[in-house]
mmCIF file of C-alpha atoms in Angstrom:
data_model
loop_
_atom_site.group_PDB
_atom_site.id
_atom_site.type_symbol
_atom_site.label_atom_id
_atom_site.label_comp_id
_atom_site.label_asym_id
_atom_site.label_seq_id
_atom_site.Cartn_x
_atom_site.Cartn_y
_atom_site.Cartn_z
ATOM 1 C CA UNK A 1 -12.478 81.809 5.591
ATOM 2 C CA UNK A 2 -15.801 80.036 5.738
ATOM 3 C CA UNK A 3 -14.330 77.465 3.378
ATOM 4 C CA UNK A 4 -11.684 76.550 5.957
ATOM 5 C CA UNK A 5 -14.288 76.318 8.719
ATOM 6 C CA UNK A 6 -16.403 73.886 6.706
ATOM 7 C CA UNK A 7 -13.408 71.674 5.953
ATOM 8 C CA UNK A 8 -12.301 71.418 9.567
ATOM 9 C CA UNK A 9 -15.858 70.617 10.705
ATOM 10 C CA UNK A 10 -15.886 67.485 8.549
ATOM 11 C CA UNK A 11 -12.687 65.976 9.956
ATOM 12 C CA UNK A 12 -12.870 63.928 13.132
ATOM 13 C CA UNK A 13 -10.077 63.983 15.624
ATOM 14 C CA UNK A 14 -9.312 61.480 18.365
ATOM 15 C CA UNK A 15 -10.859 63.647 21.051
ATOM 16 C CA UNK A 16 -14.128 63.801 19.085
ATOM 17 C CA UNK A 17 -14.727 60.104 19.818
ATOM 18 C CA UNK A 18 -15.538 59.765 23.538
ATOM 19 C CA UNK A 19 -13.907 57.103 25.665
ATOM 20 C CA UNK A 20 -17.251 55.653 26.706
ATOM 21 C CA UNK A 21 -18.144 55.062 23.044
ATOM 22 C CA UNK A 22 -14.902 53.160 22.578
ATOM 23 C CA UNK A 23 -15.721 51.057 25.623
ATOM 24 C CA UNK A 24 -19.215 50.225 24.344
ATOM 25 C CA UNK A 25 -17.901 49.414 20.858
ATOM 26 C CA UNK A 26 -15.295 47.028 22.278
ATOM 27 C CA UNK A 27 -17.888 45.443 24.569
ATOM 28 C CA UNK A 28 -20.327 44.856 21.694
ATOM 29 C CA UNK A 29 -17.529 43.407 19.534
ATOM 30 C CA UNK A 30 -16.517 41.081 22.368
ATOM 31 C CA UNK A 31 -20.110 39.949 22.896
ATOM 32 C CA UNK A 32 -20.557 39.223 19.163
ATOM 33 C CA UNK A 33 -17.367 37.176 19.059
ATOM 34 C CA UNK A 34 -18.391 35.238 22.182
ATOM 35 C CA UNK A 35 -21.833 34.590 20.716
ATOM 36 C CA UNK A 36 -20.306 33.178 17.525
ATOM 37 C CA UNK A 37 -17.974 30.978 19.592
ATOM 38 C CA UNK A 38 -20.982 29.696 21.544
ATOM 39 C CA UNK A 39 -22.940 29.116 18.326
ATOM 40 C CA UNK A 40 -20.157 27.017 16.810
ATOM 41 C CA UNK A 41 -19.665 25.060 20.052
ATOM 42 C CA UNK A 42 -23.374 24.270 20.076
ATOM 43 C CA UNK A 43 -23.299 23.143 16.443
ATOM 44 C CA UNK A 44 -20.315 20.926 17.270
ATOM 45 C CA UNK A 45 -22.157 19.530 20.295
ATOM 46 C CA UNK A 46 -25.206 18.750 18.176
ATOM 47 C CA UNK A 47 -23.112 16.579 15.874
ATOM 48 C CA UNK A 48 -21.072 15.065 18.745
ATOM 49 C CA UNK A 49 -24.073 13.890 20.793
ATOM 50 C CA UNK A 50 -24.745 10.197 20.213
ATOM 51 C CA UNK A 51 -27.985 10.308 22.223
ATOM 52 C CA UNK A 52 -29.715 12.488 19.620
ATOM 53 C CA UNK A 53 -31.232 10.853 16.573
ATOM 54 C CA UNK A 54 -30.873 12.203 13.065
ATOM 55 C CA UNK A 55 -34.142 14.117 13.049
ATOM 56 C CA UNK A 56 -33.452 15.632 16.456
ATOM 57 C CA UNK A 57 -30.033 16.786 15.264
ATOM 58 C CA UNK A 58 -31.590 18.258 12.139
ATOM 59 C CA UNK A 59 -34.240 20.034 14.220
ATOM 60 C CA UNK A 60 -31.741 21.570 16.664
ATOM 61 C CA UNK A 61 -29.473 22.583 13.787
ATOM 62 C CA UNK A 62 -32.369 24.176 11.877
ATOM 63 C CA UNK A 63 -33.469 26.047 15.013
ATOM 64 C CA UNK A 64 -29.939 27.355 15.608
ATOM 65 C CA UNK A 65 -29.546 28.456 11.987
ATOM 66 C CA UNK A 66 -33.030 29.861 11.291
ATOM 67 C CA UNK A 67 -33.501 31.565 14.673
ATOM 68 C CA UNK A 68 -29.920 31.848 15.919
ATOM 69 C CA UNK A 69 -30.419 33.851 19.132
ATOM 70 C CA UNK A 70 -33.483 31.930 20.238
ATOM 71 C CA UNK A 71 -32.017 28.599 19.121
ATOM 72 C CA UNK A 72 -28.773 29.116 21.039
ATOM 73 C CA UNK A 73 -30.666 30.268 24.135
ATOM 74 C CA UNK A 74 -33.088 27.318 24.072
ATOM 75 C CA UNK A 75 -30.291 24.801 23.394
ATOM 76 C CA UNK A 76 -28.190 26.093 26.280
ATOM 77 C CA UNK A 77 -31.191 25.970 28.605
ATOM 78 C CA UNK A 78 -32.321 22.502 27.495
ATOM 79 C CA UNK A 79 -29.056 20.673 26.853
ATOM 80 C CA UNK A 80 -26.277 22.960 28.118
ATOM 81 C CA UNK A 81 -25.635 21.023 31.317
ATOM 82 C CA UNK A 82 -24.290 17.979 29.452
ATOM 83 C CA UNK A 83 -22.329 19.903 26.795
ATOM 84 C CA UNK A 84 -19.214 19.952 28.970
ATOM 85 C CA UNK A 85 -19.544 16.264 29.810
ATOM 86 C CA UNK A 86 -19.763 15.326 26.135
ATOM 87 C CA UNK A 87 -16.770 17.509 25.309
ATOM 88 C CA UNK A 88 -14.703 15.950 28.106
ATOM 89 C CA UNK A 89 -15.718 12.437 27.012
ATOM 90 C CA UNK A 90 -14.639 13.198 23.444
ATOM 91 C CA UNK A 91 -11.315 14.632 24.646
ATOM 92 C CA UNK A 92 -10.676 11.508 26.762
ATOM 93 C CA UNK A 93 -11.514 9.219 23.841
ATOM 94 C CA UNK A 94 -9.148 11.146 21.571
ATOM 95 C CA UNK A 95 -6.411 10.957 24.221
ATOM 96 C CA UNK A 96 -6.913 7.198 24.607
ATOM 97 C CA UNK A 97 -6.754 6.737 20.823
ATOM 98 C CA UNK A 98 -3.572 8.809 20.702
ATOM 99 C CA UNK A 99 -2.012 6.823 23.565
ATOM 100 C CA UNK A 100 -2.887 3.538 21.841
ATOM 101 C CA UNK A 101 -1.332 4.812 18.606
ATOM 102 C CA UNK A 102 1.841 5.863 20.423
ATOM 103 C CA UNK A 103 2.091 2.486 22.141
ATOM 104 C CA UNK A 104 1.663 0.710 18.793
ATOM 105 C CA UNK A 105 4.219 2.959 17.074
ATOM 106 C CA UNK A 106 6.693 2.515 19.935
ATOM 107 C CA UNK A 107 6.341 -1.254 19.650
ATOM 108 C CA UNK A 108 7.512 -1.065 16.039
ATOM 109 C CA UNK A 109 4.130 -1.500 14.425
ATOM 110 C CA UNK A 110 3.812 -5.068 15.596
ATOM 111 C CA UNK A 111 3.007 -6.436 18.986
ATOM 112 C CA UNK A 112 6.181 -7.287 20.786
ATOM 113 C CA UNK A 113 8.723 -7.317 17.958
ATOM 114 C CA UNK A 114 11.364 -6.105 20.426
ATOM 115 C CA UNK A 115 10.484 -9.001 22.729
ATOM 116 C CA UNK A 116 10.691 -11.398 19.801
ATOM 117 C CA UNK A 117 14.168 -10.180 18.902
ATOM 118 C CA UNK A 118 15.290 -10.516 22.526
ATOM 119 C CA UNK A 119 13.994 -14.107 22.665
ATOM 120 C CA UNK A 120 15.672 -14.941 19.375
ATOM 121 C CA UNK A 121 18.936 -13.524 20.697
ATOM 122 C CA UNK A 122 18.633 -15.664 23.841
ATOM 123 C CA UNK A 123 17.945 -18.792 21.771
ATOM 124 C CA UNK A 124 20.980 -18.077 19.605
ATOM 125 C CA UNK A 125 23.124 -17.465 22.720
ATOM 126 C CA UNK A 126 22.072 -20.859 24.094
ATOM 127 C CA UNK A 127 23.103 -22.437 20.811
ATOM 128 C CA UNK A 128 19.628 -23.720 19.882
ATOM 129 C CA UNK A 129 19.711 -21.993 16.484
ATOM 130 C CA UNK A 130 22.537 -21.104 14.141
ATOM 131 C CA UNK A 131 23.562 -17.613 13.137
ATOM 132 C CA UNK A 132 21.955 -18.110 9.719
ATOM 133 C CA UNK A 133 18.638 -19.167 11.304
ATOM 134 C CA UNK A 134 18.815 -16.178 13.645
ATOM 135 C CA UNK A 135 19.418 -13.807 10.713
ATOM 136 C CA UNK A 136 16.433 -15.203 8.747
ATOM 137 C CA UNK A 137 14.118 -15.142 11.794
ATOM 138 C CA UNK A 138 15.212 -11.588 12.584
ATOM 139 C CA UNK A 139 14.364 -10.523 9.023
ATOM 140 C CA UNK A 140 10.905 -12.086 9.403
ATOM 141 C CA UNK A 141 10.264 -10.286 12.684
ATOM 142 C CA UNK A 142 11.500 -6.917 11.382
ATOM 143 C CA UNK A 143 9.527 -7.184 8.145
ATOM 144 C CA UNK A 144 6.356 -7.868 10.129
ATOM 145 C CA UNK A 145 5.647 -11.214 8.454
ATOM 146 C CA UNK A 146 4.567 -13.089 11.514
ATOM 147 C CA UNK A 147 6.708 -12.766 14.605
ATOM 148 C CA UNK A 148 7.229 -16.216 15.974
ATOM 149 C CA UNK A 149 5.135 -17.152 18.989
ATOM 150 C CA UNK A 150 7.542 -19.982 19.722
ATOM 151 C CA UNK A 151 10.918 -19.143 18.235
ATOM 152 C CA UNK A 152 12.606 -22.183 16.933
ATOM 153 C CA UNK A 153 9.331 -23.863 15.983
ATOM 154 C CA UNK A 154 7.285 -23.553 12.807
ATOM 155 C CA UNK A 155 8.242 -20.033 11.694
ATOM 156 C CA UNK A 156 11.961 -20.556 11.680
ATOM 157 C CA UNK A 157 13.366 -21.806 8.413
ATOM 158 C CA UNK A 158 14.369 -25.437 8.285
ATOM 159 C CA UNK A 159 18.093 -25.822 8.827
ATOM 160 C CA UNK A 160 18.491 -29.472 7.987
ATOM 161 C CA UNK A 161 18.883 -30.598 11.584
#
């Protein structure tokens, strides 16, 4: 019978682990995760900051790696106020780059190829160029080999007129 008593004393049941211990364990886990998030944001901010020189970046990075708790605390106290501003400036620059890329892609890779085709169509409708000249000029515009600034001038093929 003593053998059964020893076996049951070694097993832990759910009610053997108090609720307050669960709370503290979850809190400590949350704080560790938040600290690592803060550490990586600080490392990213060190590399993002254009005001810091190379040696200053190396010094802050060494401080945050060698003495992580002290380094993070000192960095947040010394440079934490502008971390958000630098992050917002980087996000705006990325958004502007993305918008410029979308505008370029929407324009067909070239600047104003849609406008060029519309002008060529108008010139053909007026009768200033033939259908063959329009076809060749359209191929030039669509291939990206120099959209004509003045359709009907130097970039259009000679038609013998």
